[in-house]
Amino acid sequence: MDLHKLSGWEIAGKIKAKKLSFEEVFDYFHNRIIKFNPQLNAVVRWFDKPLEFNRNSDSPLAGVPIVIKDNICLKGKETTCASRILKGFVSPYDSTVVQKLKNAGLQILGAANMDEFAFGSSCETSCYGPVKNPWDKTRVPGGSSGGSAAVVSAGLSPVSLGSDTGGSIRQPASFCGVCGLKPTYGKVSRYGLIAFGSSFDQIGPFSRDIQDCLYLLNIISGKDPKDSTSVQAEPLKNLSVQDISGLCIGVPKEYFIEGLSEDVDKTIRQALSFFKNNGAVIKEISLPSTEYSVAVYYILASSEASSNLSRFDGIKYGHREKAESLSEVYFKTRAKGFGREAKRRIMLGTFSLSSGYYEAYYLKALKARQLIKEDFKAAFKKCDLMITPTSPTAAFKIGEKLDNPLSMYLSDIFTISASLAGLPALSVPCGFTSQGLPVGMQIIGNYFQEEMLFNLAGFYQKNTDWHKKIPQEYE
Ligand code: GLN
């Protein structure tokens, strides 16, 4: 049986009906990793047997295999954020999301490759080497959760978890032709997620089938006493995909700009016409502060990163360089342990926070963040949700942007605003470019309106089959 063509909930159904055993399912995907990972480099660590899980769970994903991004702590396993500095660090505890997955009966297969410390949009900054896009191995899978997106796209696991600070779930989801959700800030506990930008970071699900994304979100979300920014919310109801008539979809005009590829533009407009033909109201809206988002994000997220990464000094975690004195340990470990992009972020952030520059950069960026939030607040009075392209282009070539950080940063231009505002946003596959590369549309909702995003995506998936396409080699 081609288990990799089934959704997670279908696999769980077969296990429940005793048509498949936990072990058969685990072995099937474990073997696919062994077979295909050498060409994709999407998984950095995989296990011979699943991590201990609850065999009696009645969750809709009980028994389903999952891959976890390498910045989410797994008890007793190395967790490295794809950085040399954390090589050898074995987490003494499980992150909250991992605990919840184990309770819900999911079988953890392994850890996904990523950009070092989640800095990047291409998965080229990993200390394990770049991840390849299953649709075209000369191209990047997106980043920073590129490994998590690639495993689902190539059918090495039905679902996975990633993390999103400025687009790291949505952009790789769009490059790899799968669904990926960044939940509302606070929806999912960050306990055990190695921090990048603490006021942005959210863990979220990847899947091909949107129903799987919803189930996974229900499993991992909720108030956690160990993360004071997490909040309690009702679990989402099952998909309701019958009708979208009267739904008002806002289309921010600032997202259809120069630099948006023609193919992407065309594909998104086709999806919009589809919604319109099915009774939705499409309304042009404006988010006037959008032009500041990239600058604001790279100041704030780097500032938070420079502070969060100061704990990696060779003493407590991971790798330590030999040296004559304590300060030399710090210098040598950090100099050898961090890659170029991590150093760039630390320097940018430290600069923005330093006295004399703080007001001009960090504080100013905080004020601009507020403007961006207010834009959304005003816009959501005029529409129920928004649709934009997830990224201005489809997957680019490996190496194409590595030496040009600015052009790399601009590939997040459409995902960053929702991150600054803390809003939920979902990328859903909606077609292909003329070169056969997947395109994703981003659906942005108001705070805690994930249900609305899923229902729209569910309606779309019921009537289209983009999400069922699998790259030929992995059929
Ligand atoms: N690409 C963005 C960055 O480099 C976003 C990364 C992320 O969301 N973790 O910061």
CSV table of C-alpha atoms and ligand atoms in Angstrom, one decimal:
chain,number,residue,atom,x,y,z
A,1,MET,CA,0.0,0.0,0.0
A,2,ASP,CA,1.3,3.5,-0.8
A,3,LEU,CA,1.0,4.9,2.6
A,4,HIS,CA,2.8,8.1,1.6
A,5,LYS,CA,-0.2,9.0,-0.6
A,6,LEU,CA,-2.6,8.9,2.4
A,7,SER,CA,-3.3,11.8,4.8
A,8,GLY,CA,-2.3,11.4,8.4
A,9,TRP,CA,-5.9,10.9,9.6
A,10,GLU,CA,-6.5,8.2,7.0
A,11,ILE,CA,-3.4,6.3,8.3
A,12,ALA,CA,-4.7,6.7,11.8
A,13,GLY,CA,-8.1,5.4,10.7
A,14,LYS,CA,-6.5,2.2,9.3
A,15,ILE,CA,-4.6,1.7,12.5
A,16,LYS,CA,-7.8,2.1,14.5
A,17,ALA,CA,-9.5,-0.4,12.2
A,18,LYS,CA,-6.6,-2.8,12.8
A,19,LYS,CA,-5.7,-2.9,9.1
A,20,LEU,CA,-2.2,-1.6,9.9
A,21,SER,CA,-0.1,-1.8,13.0
A,22,PHE,CA,1.9,1.0,14.6
A,23,GLU,CA,5.1,-0.8,13.6
A,24,GLU,CA,4.2,-1.3,9.9
A,25,VAL,CA,3.4,2.4,9.7
A,26,PHE,CA,6.6,3.4,11.4
A,27,ASP,CA,8.8,1.1,9.3
A,28,TYR,CA,7.2,2.3,6.1
A,29,PHE,CA,8.2,5.9,6.6
A,30,HIS,CA,11.5,5.1,8.3
A,31,ASN,CA,12.4,3.2,5.2
A,32,ARG,CA,11.4,6.1,3.0
A,33,ILE,CA,13.7,8.3,5.0
A,34,ILE,CA,16.6,5.8,4.6
A,35,LYS,CA,15.9,5.6,0.8
A,36,PHE,CA,15.3,9.2,-0.1
A,37,ASN,CA,17.0,11.3,2.6
A,38,PRO,CA,20.5,11.0,1.1
A,39,GLN,CA,19.4,13.0,-1.9
A,40,LEU,CA,17.3,15.6,0.0
A,41,ASN,CA,19.2,16.1,3.3
A,42,ALA,CA,15.9,17.0,4.9
A,43,VAL,CA,16.3,14.9,8.1
A,44,VAL,CA,19.3,15.3,10.3
A,45,ARG,CA,18.6,12.5,12.8
A,46,TRP,CA,16.2,9.6,12.6
A,47,PHE,CA,15.4,6.9,15.1
A,48,ASP,CA,15.3,3.1,14.7
A,49,LYS,CA,12.2,3.0,16.7
A,50,PRO,CA,9.7,5.7,17.6
A,51,LEU,CA,10.2,7.7,20.8
A,52,GLU,CA,7.9,6.4,23.5
A,53,PHE,CA,4.3,7.3,22.7
A,54,ASN,CA,0.8,6.6,24.1
A,55,ARG,CA,-0.5,3.5,22.4
A,56,ASN,CA,-4.0,4.0,23.7
A,57,SER,CA,-4.7,7.5,22.5
A,58,ASP,CA,-7.9,8.0,20.6
A,59,SER,CA,-6.8,11.2,19.0
A,60,PRO,CA,-7.5,11.5,15.3
A,61,LEU,CA,-3.8,11.2,14.5
A,62,ALA,CA,-2.9,8.3,16.8
A,63,GLY,CA,-0.1,6.3,15.4
A,64,VAL,CA,0.8,8.9,12.7
A,65,PRO,CA,4.5,9.4,12.1
A,66,ILE,CA,5.9,12.9,12.5
A,67,VAL,CA,9.2,14.7,12.0
A,68,ILE,CA,10.2,17.6,14.3
A,69,LYS,CA,12.3,20.6,13.4
A,70,ASP,CA,15.7,20.4,15.0
A,71,ASN,CA,15.1,23.4,17.3
A,72,ILE,CA,12.3,21.7,19.3
A,73,CYS,CA,13.7,19.8,22.3
A,74,LEU,CA,13.3,16.0,22.4
A,75,LYS,CA,14.2,14.5,25.8
A,76,GLY,CA,17.4,12.4,25.6
A,77,LYS,CA,18.1,13.3,22.0
A,78,GLU,CA,20.5,15.8,20.5
A,79,THR,CA,18.8,19.0,19.6
A,80,THR,CA,21.2,21.4,17.7
A,81,CYS,CA,19.3,24.0,15.7
A,82,ALA,CA,21.5,22.9,12.8
A,83,SER,CA,24.4,24.8,14.5
A,84,ARG,CA,27.9,23.6,15.3
A,85,ILE,CA,27.7,25.4,18.7
A,86,LEU,CA,25.0,23.0,19.9
A,87,LYS,CA,26.5,19.8,18.6
A,88,GLY,CA,26.5,17.3,21.4
A,89,PHE,CA,23.7,19.1,23.4
A,90,VAL,CA,21.2,16.5,24.6
A,91,SER,CA,18.0,17.9,25.8
A,92,PRO,CA,17.1,16.9,29.4
A,93,TYR,CA,13.4,17.5,28.8
A,94,ASP,CA,10.7,17.4,26.2
A,95,SER,CA,9.2,20.5,24.8
A,96,THR,CA,5.5,20.9,25.6
A,97,VAL,CA,4.5,20.3,22.0
A,98,VAL,CA,6.5,17.0,21.9
A,99,GLN,CA,4.9,15.9,25.2
A,100,LYS,CA,1.5,16.6,23.7
A,101,LEU,CA,2.3,14.7,20.5
A,102,LYS,CA,3.5,11.7,22.5
A,103,ASN,CA,0.3,11.8,24.5
A,104,ALA,CA,-1.8,12.0,21.4
A,105,GLY,CA,-0.1,8.8,20.1
A,106,LEU,CA,2.1,10.3,17.3
A,107,GLN,CA,5.3,8.4,16.4
A,108,ILE,CA,8.3,10.6,16.3
A,109,LEU,CA,10.5,9.6,13.4
A,110,GLY,CA,13.3,12.1,13.6
A,111,ALA,CA,14.5,15.7,13.5
A,112,ALA,CA,14.3,18.0,10.4
A,113,ASN,CA,17.1,20.0,8.9
A,114,MET,CA,16.8,23.8,9.1
A,115,ASP,CA,18.6,27.1,8.7
A,116,GLU,CA,21.0,27.6,11.6
A,117,PHE,CA,19.0,28.8,14.6
A,118,ALA,CA,16.1,29.4,12.1
A,119,PHE,CA,18.0,32.4,10.5
A,120,GLY,CA,17.2,32.2,6.8
A,121,SER,CA,14.8,31.5,4.0
A,122,SER,CA,16.6,28.8,2.1
A,123,CYS,CA,18.0,26.1,4.5
A,124,GLU,CA,21.5,26.8,3.2
A,125,THR,CA,22.9,28.0,6.5
A,126,SER,CA,22.6,24.6,8.2
A,127,CYS,CA,25.8,23.1,9.6
A,128,TYR,CA,24.6,19.8,8.0
A,129,GLY,CA,24.6,21.3,4.5
A,130,PRO,CA,21.7,22.5,2.4
A,131,VAL,CA,18.3,20.8,2.0
A,132,LYS,CA,17.1,20.1,-1.6
A,133,ASN,CA,13.7,20.9,-2.9
A,134,PRO,CA,11.9,17.6,-3.8
A,135,TRP,CA,10.3,19.4,-6.9
A,136,ASP,CA,13.7,20.3,-8.2
A,137,LYS,CA,16.9,19.3,-6.4
A,138,THR,CA,18.9,22.3,-7.8
A,139,ARG,CA,16.6,24.6,-5.8
A,140,VAL,CA,16.1,25.4,-2.2
A,141,PRO,CA,13.1,24.2,-0.2
A,142,GLY,CA,12.7,27.6,1.5
A,143,GLY,CA,13.5,28.2,5.1
A,144,SER,CA,14.0,28.1,7.8
A,145,SER,CA,11.8,25.0,8.3
A,146,GLY,CA,12.8,23.7,4.8
A,147,GLY,CA,13.5,20.2,6.1
A,148,SER,CA,10.0,20.0,7.7
A,149,ALA,CA,8.4,21.1,4.4
A,150,ALA,CA,10.5,18.8,2.2
A,151,VAL,CA,9.8,15.6,4.2
A,152,VAL,CA,6.0,16.2,3.8
A,153,SER,CA,6.4,17.1,0.2
A,154,ALA,CA,8.4,14.0,-0.6
A,155,GLY,CA,6.2,11.7,1.5
A,156,LEU,CA,8.9,10.9,4.1
A,157,SER,CA,6.4,11.7,6.8
A,158,PRO,CA,2.7,12.6,6.5
A,159,VAL,CA,3.1,15.6,8.8
A,160,SER,CA,5.8,17.6,10.6
A,161,LEU,CA,6.4,20.5,12.9
A,162,GLY,CA,8.3,23.7,12.1
A,163,SER,CA,8.6,27.1,13.7
A,164,ASP,CA,7.9,30.5,12.2
A,165,THR,CA,9.4,33.8,13.3
A,166,GLY,CA,9.0,35.8,10.1
A,167,GLY,CA,7.7,33.2,7.6
A,168,SER,CA,9.7,30.1,8.3
A,169,ILE,CA,6.7,27.8,8.1
A,170,ARG,CA,4.7,29.5,5.4
A,171,GLN,CA,7.5,30.2,2.9
A,172,PRO,CA,8.9,26.7,2.8
A,173,ALA,CA,5.4,25.3,2.7
A,174,SER,CA,4.8,27.4,-0.5
A,175,PHE,CA,8.2,26.4,-2.1
A,176,CYS,CA,7.5,22.7,-1.4
A,177,GLY,CA,3.8,22.6,-2.3
A,178,VAL,CA,2.4,21.7,1.1
A,179,CYS,CA,0.2,23.4,3.8
A,180,GLY,CA,1.9,25.2,6.7
A,181,LEU,CA,0.3,27.2,9.4
A,182,LYS,CA,1.8,29.9,11.7
A,183,PRO,CA,-0.7,30.0,14.6
A,184,THR,CA,-1.7,33.2,16.4
A,185,TYR,CA,1.1,34.2,18.8
A,186,GLY,CA,0.3,32.5,22.1
A,187,LYS,CA,-1.8,29.7,20.6
A,188,VAL,CA,1.0,27.1,21.0
A,189,SER,CA,3.5,26.9,23.9
A,190,ARG,CA,7.1,27.8,23.1
A,191,TYR,CA,8.4,25.8,26.1
A,192,GLY,CA,11.3,23.8,24.7
A,193,LEU,CA,11.5,25.7,21.4
A,194,ILE,CA,15.0,27.1,21.3
A,195,ALA,CA,14.3,30.8,21.1
A,196,PHE,CA,15.1,33.1,18.1
A,197,GLY,CA,12.7,36.0,18.5
A,198,SER,CA,10.6,35.4,21.5
A,199,SER,CA,7.9,37.9,20.7
A,200,PHE,CA,7.5,36.3,17.3
A,201,ASP,CA,8.3,32.6,17.5
A,202,GLN,CA,5.4,30.1,17.1
A,203,ILE,CA,5.5,26.4,16.4
A,204,GLY,CA,3.1,25.1,13.8
A,205,PRO,CA,2.1,22.2,11.6
A,206,PHE,CA,2.9,21.1,8.0
A,207,SER,CA,0.8,18.6,6.1
A,208,ARG,CA,-0.6,18.1,2.6
A,209,ASP,CA,-4.2,17.6,3.7
A,210,ILE,CA,-5.6,20.6,5.5
A,211,GLN,CA,-7.6,18.4,7.9
A,212,ASP,CA,-4.3,17.1,9.3
A,213,CYS,CA,-3.1,20.6,9.9
A,214,LEU,CA,-6.2,21.3,12.0
A,215,TYR,CA,-5.9,18.1,14.0
A,216,LEU,CA,-2.2,18.8,14.7
A,217,LEU,CA,-2.9,22.3,15.8
A,218,ASN,CA,-5.6,21.1,18.2
A,219,ILE,CA,-3.1,18.6,19.6
A,220,ILE,CA,-0.3,21.0,20.2
A,221,SER,CA,-2.1,24.2,21.2
A,222,GLY,CA,-3.4,25.4,24.6
A,223,LYS,CA,-2.3,27.2,27.7
A,224,ASP,CA,0.9,26.0,29.3
A,225,PRO,CA,2.0,27.1,32.7
A,226,LYS,CA,5.6,26.9,31.4
A,227,ASP,CA,5.0,29.6,28.8
A,228,SER,CA,3.3,32.7,30.3
A,229,THR,CA,2.6,34.0,26.8
A,230,SER,CA,0.5,31.0,25.9
A,231,VAL,CA,-3.3,31.3,26.1
A,232,GLN,CA,-6.2,29.0,26.5
A,233,ALA,CA,-8.6,28.7,23.6
A,234,GLU,CA,-11.4,26.4,22.6
A,235,PRO,CA,-10.2,23.5,20.3
A,236,LEU,CA,-11.1,24.1,16.7
A,237,LYS,CA,-14.3,22.5,15.4
A,238,ASN,CA,-14.0,20.0,12.5
A,239,LEU,CA,-13.8,21.6,9.0
A,240,SER,CA,-16.9,23.1,7.6
A,241,VAL,CA,-16.4,23.3,3.9
A,242,GLN,CA,-19.9,23.5,2.4
A,243,ASP,CA,-20.2,27.2,1.7
A,244,ILE,CA,-18.2,30.3,1.4
A,245,SER,CA,-20.8,32.6,0.0
A,246,GLY,CA,-20.7,36.1,1.5
A,247,LEU,CA,-17.3,35.6,3.0
A,248,CYS,CA,-15.3,38.8,2.5
A,249,ILE,CA,-11.7,38.3,1.4
A,250,GLY,CA,-9.5,41.3,1.5
A,251,VAL,CA,-6.6,41.6,-1.0
A,252,PRO,CA,-4.0,44.1,0.2
A,253,LYS,CA,-2.9,46.2,-2.7
A,254,GLU,CA,0.6,46.6,-1.2
A,255,TYR,CA,1.3,42.9,-1.8
A,256,PHE,CA,0.9,43.0,-5.6
A,257,ILE,CA,4.1,44.9,-6.3
A,258,GLU,CA,7.1,45.1,-8.6
A,259,GLY,CA,9.2,42.0,-7.9
A,260,LEU,CA,6.2,39.7,-7.7
A,261,SER,CA,6.8,37.0,-10.3
A,262,GLU,CA,4.2,36.9,-13.1
A,263,ASP,CA,3.6,33.2,-12.6
A,264,VAL,CA,2.9,33.7,-8.9
A,265,ASP,CA,0.6,36.7,-9.6
A,266,LYS,CA,-1.4,34.8,-12.1
A,267,THR,CA,-1.8,31.8,-9.9
A,268,ILE,CA,-3.0,33.8,-6.9
A,269,ARG,CA,-5.5,35.7,-9.1
A,270,GLN,CA,-6.8,32.4,-10.4
A,271,ALA,CA,-7.4,31.3,-6.8
A,272,LEU,CA,-9.2,34.6,-6.1
A,273,SER,CA,-11.4,34.1,-9.1
A,274,PHE,CA,-12.2,30.6,-7.8
A,275,PHE,CA,-13.4,32.1,-4.5
A,276,LYS,CA,-15.3,34.8,-6.2
A,277,ASN,CA,-17.1,32.3,-8.5
A,278,ASN,CA,-18.1,30.5,-5.4
A,279,GLY,CA,-19.8,33.4,-3.8
A,280,ALA,CA,-17.0,35.1,-1.8
A,281,VAL,CA,-16.7,38.8,-2.0
A,282,ILE,CA,-13.2,40.0,-3.0
A,283,LYS,CA,-12.3,43.4,-1.8
A,284,GLU,CA,-9.2,45.5,-2.3
A,285,ILE,CA,-7.8,46.7,1.0
A,286,SER,CA,-4.8,48.6,2.1
A,287,LEU,CA,-2.1,48.0,4.7
A,288,PRO,CA,-0.2,51.2,4.2
A,289,SER,CA,2.7,50.5,6.6
A,290,THR,CA,3.7,47.3,4.8
A,291,GLU,CA,6.7,49.1,3.3
A,292,TYR,CA,8.4,49.2,6.7
A,293,SER,CA,7.9,45.6,7.7
A,294,VAL,CA,11.1,44.0,6.4
A,295,ALA,CA,13.3,46.7,8.1
A,296,VAL,CA,11.3,46.6,11.3
A,297,TYR,CA,11.4,42.8,11.5
A,298,TYR,CA,15.1,42.5,10.9
A,299,ILE,CA,15.8,45.1,13.6
A,300,LEU,CA,13.5,43.6,16.2
A,301,ALA,CA,14.0,39.9,15.4
A,302,SER,CA,17.8,40.3,15.3
A,303,SER,CA,17.7,42.3,18.6
A,304,GLU,CA,15.8,39.5,20.3
A,305,ALA,CA,18.1,36.9,18.7
A,306,SER,CA,21.3,38.6,19.9
A,307,SER,CA,20.0,38.5,23.4
A,308,ASN,CA,18.6,34.9,23.2
A,309,LEU,CA,21.9,33.6,21.7
A,310,SER,CA,24.1,35.1,24.4
A,311,ARG,CA,23.5,32.0,26.5
A,312,PHE,CA,25.5,29.9,24.0
A,313,ASP,CA,29.0,30.5,25.4
A,314,GLY,CA,30.5,27.0,25.6
A,315,ILE,CA,29.7,26.6,29.3
A,316,LYS,CA,26.3,25.2,29.6
A,317,TYR,CA,25.3,23.9,26.2
A,318,GLY,CA,26.9,21.9,23.4
A,319,HIS,CA,30.3,22.5,22.0
A,320,ARG,CA,33.2,24.0,23.9
A,321,GLU,CA,36.5,25.1,22.5
A,322,LYS,CA,39.7,24.5,24.5
A,323,ALA,CA,41.2,27.7,25.8
A,324,GLU,CA,43.5,29.2,28.4
A,325,SER,CA,41.0,31.4,30.2
A,326,LEU,CA,37.2,31.8,30.6
A,327,SER,CA,36.9,34.7,28.3
A,328,GLU,CA,38.9,32.9,25.7
A,329,VAL,CA,36.4,29.9,26.0
A,330,TYR,CA,33.6,32.3,25.1
A,331,PHE,CA,35.4,34.0,22.2
A,332,LYS,CA,36.7,30.8,20.6
A,333,THR,CA,33.5,28.8,21.1
A,334,ARG,CA,31.3,31.5,19.6
A,335,ALA,CA,33.8,32.3,16.8
A,336,LYS,CA,33.9,28.6,15.8
A,337,GLY,CA,30.4,27.6,16.8
A,338,PHE,CA,28.2,30.2,15.0
A,339,GLY,CA,28.0,30.4,11.2
A,340,ARG,CA,28.1,33.6,9.2
A,341,GLU,CA,24.4,34.4,9.2
A,342,ALA,CA,24.1,33.8,12.9
A,343,LYS,CA,27.0,36.2,13.5
A,344,ARG,CA,25.4,38.8,11.2
A,345,ARG,CA,22.2,38.6,13.2
A,346,ILE,CA,24.0,38.9,16.5
A,347,MET,CA,25.9,41.9,15.3
A,348,LEU,CA,22.9,43.6,13.8
A,349,GLY,CA,20.9,43.0,17.0
A,350,THR,CA,23.6,44.0,19.4
A,351,PHE,CA,24.1,47.2,17.4
A,352,SER,CA,20.4,48.1,17.4
A,353,LEU,CA,20.2,47.6,21.2
A,354,SER,CA,23.4,49.4,22.1
A,355,SER,CA,23.2,52.7,23.9
A,356,GLY,CA,23.3,55.6,21.5
A,357,TYR,CA,21.5,53.6,18.8
A,358,TYR,CA,18.7,52.1,20.8
A,359,GLU,CA,16.3,55.0,20.3
A,360,ALA,CA,17.1,55.3,16.6
A,361,TYR,CA,16.7,51.6,15.8
A,362,TYR,CA,15.1,49.3,18.4
A,363,LEU,CA,12.6,51.8,19.8
A,364,LYS,CA,11.7,53.3,16.5
A,365,ALA,CA,11.1,49.8,15.1
A,366,LEU,CA,8.8,49.0,18.1
A,367,LYS,CA,6.7,52.0,17.2
A,368,ALA,CA,6.5,51.0,13.6
A,369,ARG,CA,5.4,47.5,14.7
A,370,GLN,CA,2.5,49.2,16.4
A,371,LEU,CA,1.5,50.9,13.1
A,372,ILE,CA,1.6,47.7,11.3
A,373,LYS,CA,-0.7,46.1,13.9
A,374,GLU,CA,-3.1,49.0,13.6
A,375,ASP,CA,-3.2,48.6,9.8
A,376,PHE,CA,-4.4,45.1,10.3
A,377,LYS,CA,-6.9,46.1,12.9
A,378,ALA,CA,-8.5,48.6,10.6
A,379,ALA,CA,-8.4,46.3,7.6
A,380,PHE,CA,-10.2,43.5,9.5
A,381,LYS,CA,-13.1,45.8,10.0
A,382,LYS,CA,-13.6,45.7,6.3
A,383,CYS,CA,-13.0,42.0,5.6
A,384,ASP,CA,-13.1,38.6,7.2
A,385,LEU,CA,-9.7,37.4,6.1
A,386,MET,CA,-7.0,38.2,3.6
A,387,ILE,CA,-5.3,36.4,0.7
A,388,THR,CA,-1.8,37.3,-0.6
A,389,PRO,CA,1.0,35.4,-2.3
A,390,THR,CA,3.1,33.6,0.4
A,391,SER,CA,6.3,34.6,-1.4
A,392,PRO,CA,7.1,36.8,-4.3
A,393,THR,CA,8.7,34.0,-6.3
A,394,ALA,CA,8.7,30.2,-6.4
A,395,ALA,CA,11.7,28.3,-5.1
A,396,PHE,CA,15.0,29.8,-6.2
A,397,LYS,CA,18.3,28.1,-7.1
A,398,ILE,CA,20.6,26.9,-4.4
A,399,GLY,CA,23.4,29.5,-4.1
A,400,GLU,CA,21.4,32.2,-5.9
A,401,LYS,CA,20.9,34.5,-2.9
A,402,LEU,CA,23.4,33.2,-0.4
A,403,ASP,CA,25.8,36.1,-0.9
A,404,ASN,CA,23.2,38.7,-1.0
A,405,PRO,CA,21.5,38.9,2.4
A,406,LEU,CA,19.2,41.7,1.4
A,407,SER,CA,17.7,39.8,-1.5
A,408,MET,CA,17.3,36.8,0.8
A,409,TYR,CA,15.5,38.9,3.4
A,410,LEU,CA,13.2,40.2,0.8
A,411,SER,CA,11.8,36.8,0.1
A,412,ASP,CA,10.0,37.1,3.4
A,413,ILE,CA,8.3,40.4,2.4
A,414,PHE,CA,4.8,38.9,2.4
A,415,THR,CA,5.0,36.8,5.5
A,416,ILE,CA,6.7,39.2,7.9
A,417,SER,CA,3.8,41.6,8.5
A,418,ALA,CA,1.5,38.9,10.0
A,419,SER,CA,4.4,37.9,12.2
A,420,LEU,CA,4.9,41.4,13.5
A,421,ALA,CA,1.2,41.6,14.3
A,422,GLY,CA,1.1,38.1,15.8
A,423,LEU,CA,-1.7,37.1,13.5
A,424,PRO,CA,-2.4,33.5,12.2
A,425,ALA,CA,-1.5,32.8,8.6
A,426,LEU,CA,-1.6,29.7,6.5
A,427,SER,CA,0.1,28.8,3.2
A,428,VAL,CA,-1.9,26.5,0.9
A,429,PRO,CA,-0.7,25.1,-2.4
A,430,CYS,CA,-2.6,26.7,-5.3
A,431,GLY,CA,-0.9,25.9,-8.5
A,432,PHE,CA,2.4,25.7,-10.3
A,433,THR,CA,4.7,28.1,-12.3
A,434,SER,CA,5.4,27.4,-16.0
A,435,GLN,CA,8.6,25.6,-14.8
A,436,GLY,CA,6.5,23.2,-12.7
A,437,LEU,CA,7.3,24.7,-9.3
A,438,PRO,CA,4.6,25.0,-6.6
A,439,VAL,CA,3.1,28.3,-5.6
A,440,GLY,CA,1.4,29.0,-2.3
A,441,MET,CA,-1.3,31.4,-1.3
A,442,GLN,CA,-1.2,32.9,2.1
A,443,ILE,CA,-4.5,33.3,4.0
A,444,ILE,CA,-4.2,35.7,7.0
A,445,GLY,CA,-6.9,35.8,9.7
A,446,ASN,CA,-7.7,37.9,12.7
A,447,TYR,CA,-6.4,36.8,16.1
A,448,PHE,CA,-7.4,33.2,17.0
A,449,GLN,CA,-9.5,32.9,13.8
A,450,GLU,CA,-7.6,29.7,12.7
A,451,GLU,CA,-10.9,28.0,12.2
A,452,MET,CA,-11.9,30.4,9.4
A,453,LEU,CA,-8.5,29.9,7.7
A,454,PHE,CA,-8.9,26.2,7.7
A,455,ASN,CA,-12.5,26.3,6.5
A,456,LEU,CA,-11.6,28.4,3.5
A,457,ALA,CA,-8.6,26.1,2.8
A,458,GLY,CA,-10.8,23.1,3.3
A,459,PHE,CA,-13.3,24.4,0.8
A,460,TYR,CA,-10.5,25.0,-1.7
A,461,GLN,CA,-9.0,21.5,-1.2
A,462,LYS,CA,-12.4,19.9,-1.6
A,463,ASN,CA,-12.7,21.5,-5.0
A,464,THR,CA,-9.1,21.4,-6.3
A,465,ASP,CA,-6.3,18.9,-6.2
A,466,TRP,CA,-3.1,20.9,-6.0
A,467,HIS,CA,-2.4,19.5,-2.6
A,468,LYS,CA,-2.5,15.9,-3.9
A,469,LYS,CA,0.4,16.5,-6.4
A,470,ILE,CA,3.6,14.7,-5.4
A,471,PRO,CA,6.9,15.3,-7.1
A,472,GLN,CA,7.4,12.5,-9.7
A,473,GLU,CA,10.4,10.9,-8.2
A,474,TYR,CA,8.6,10.4,-4.9
A,475,GLU,CA,5.3,9.1,-6.3
B,1,GLN,N1,13.6,34.2,6.9
B,1,GLN,C1,13.3,34.9,8.1
B,1,GLN,C2,14.6,35.2,8.8
B,1,GLN,O1,15.6,34.9,8.3
B,1,GLN,C3,12.3,34.2,8.9
B,1,GLN,C4,12.9,33.1,9.7
B,1,GLN,C5,12.0,32.4,10.6
B,1,GLN,O2,10.8,32.6,10.5
B,1,GLN,N2,12.5,31.7,11.5
B,1,GLN,O3,14.6,35.7,9.9
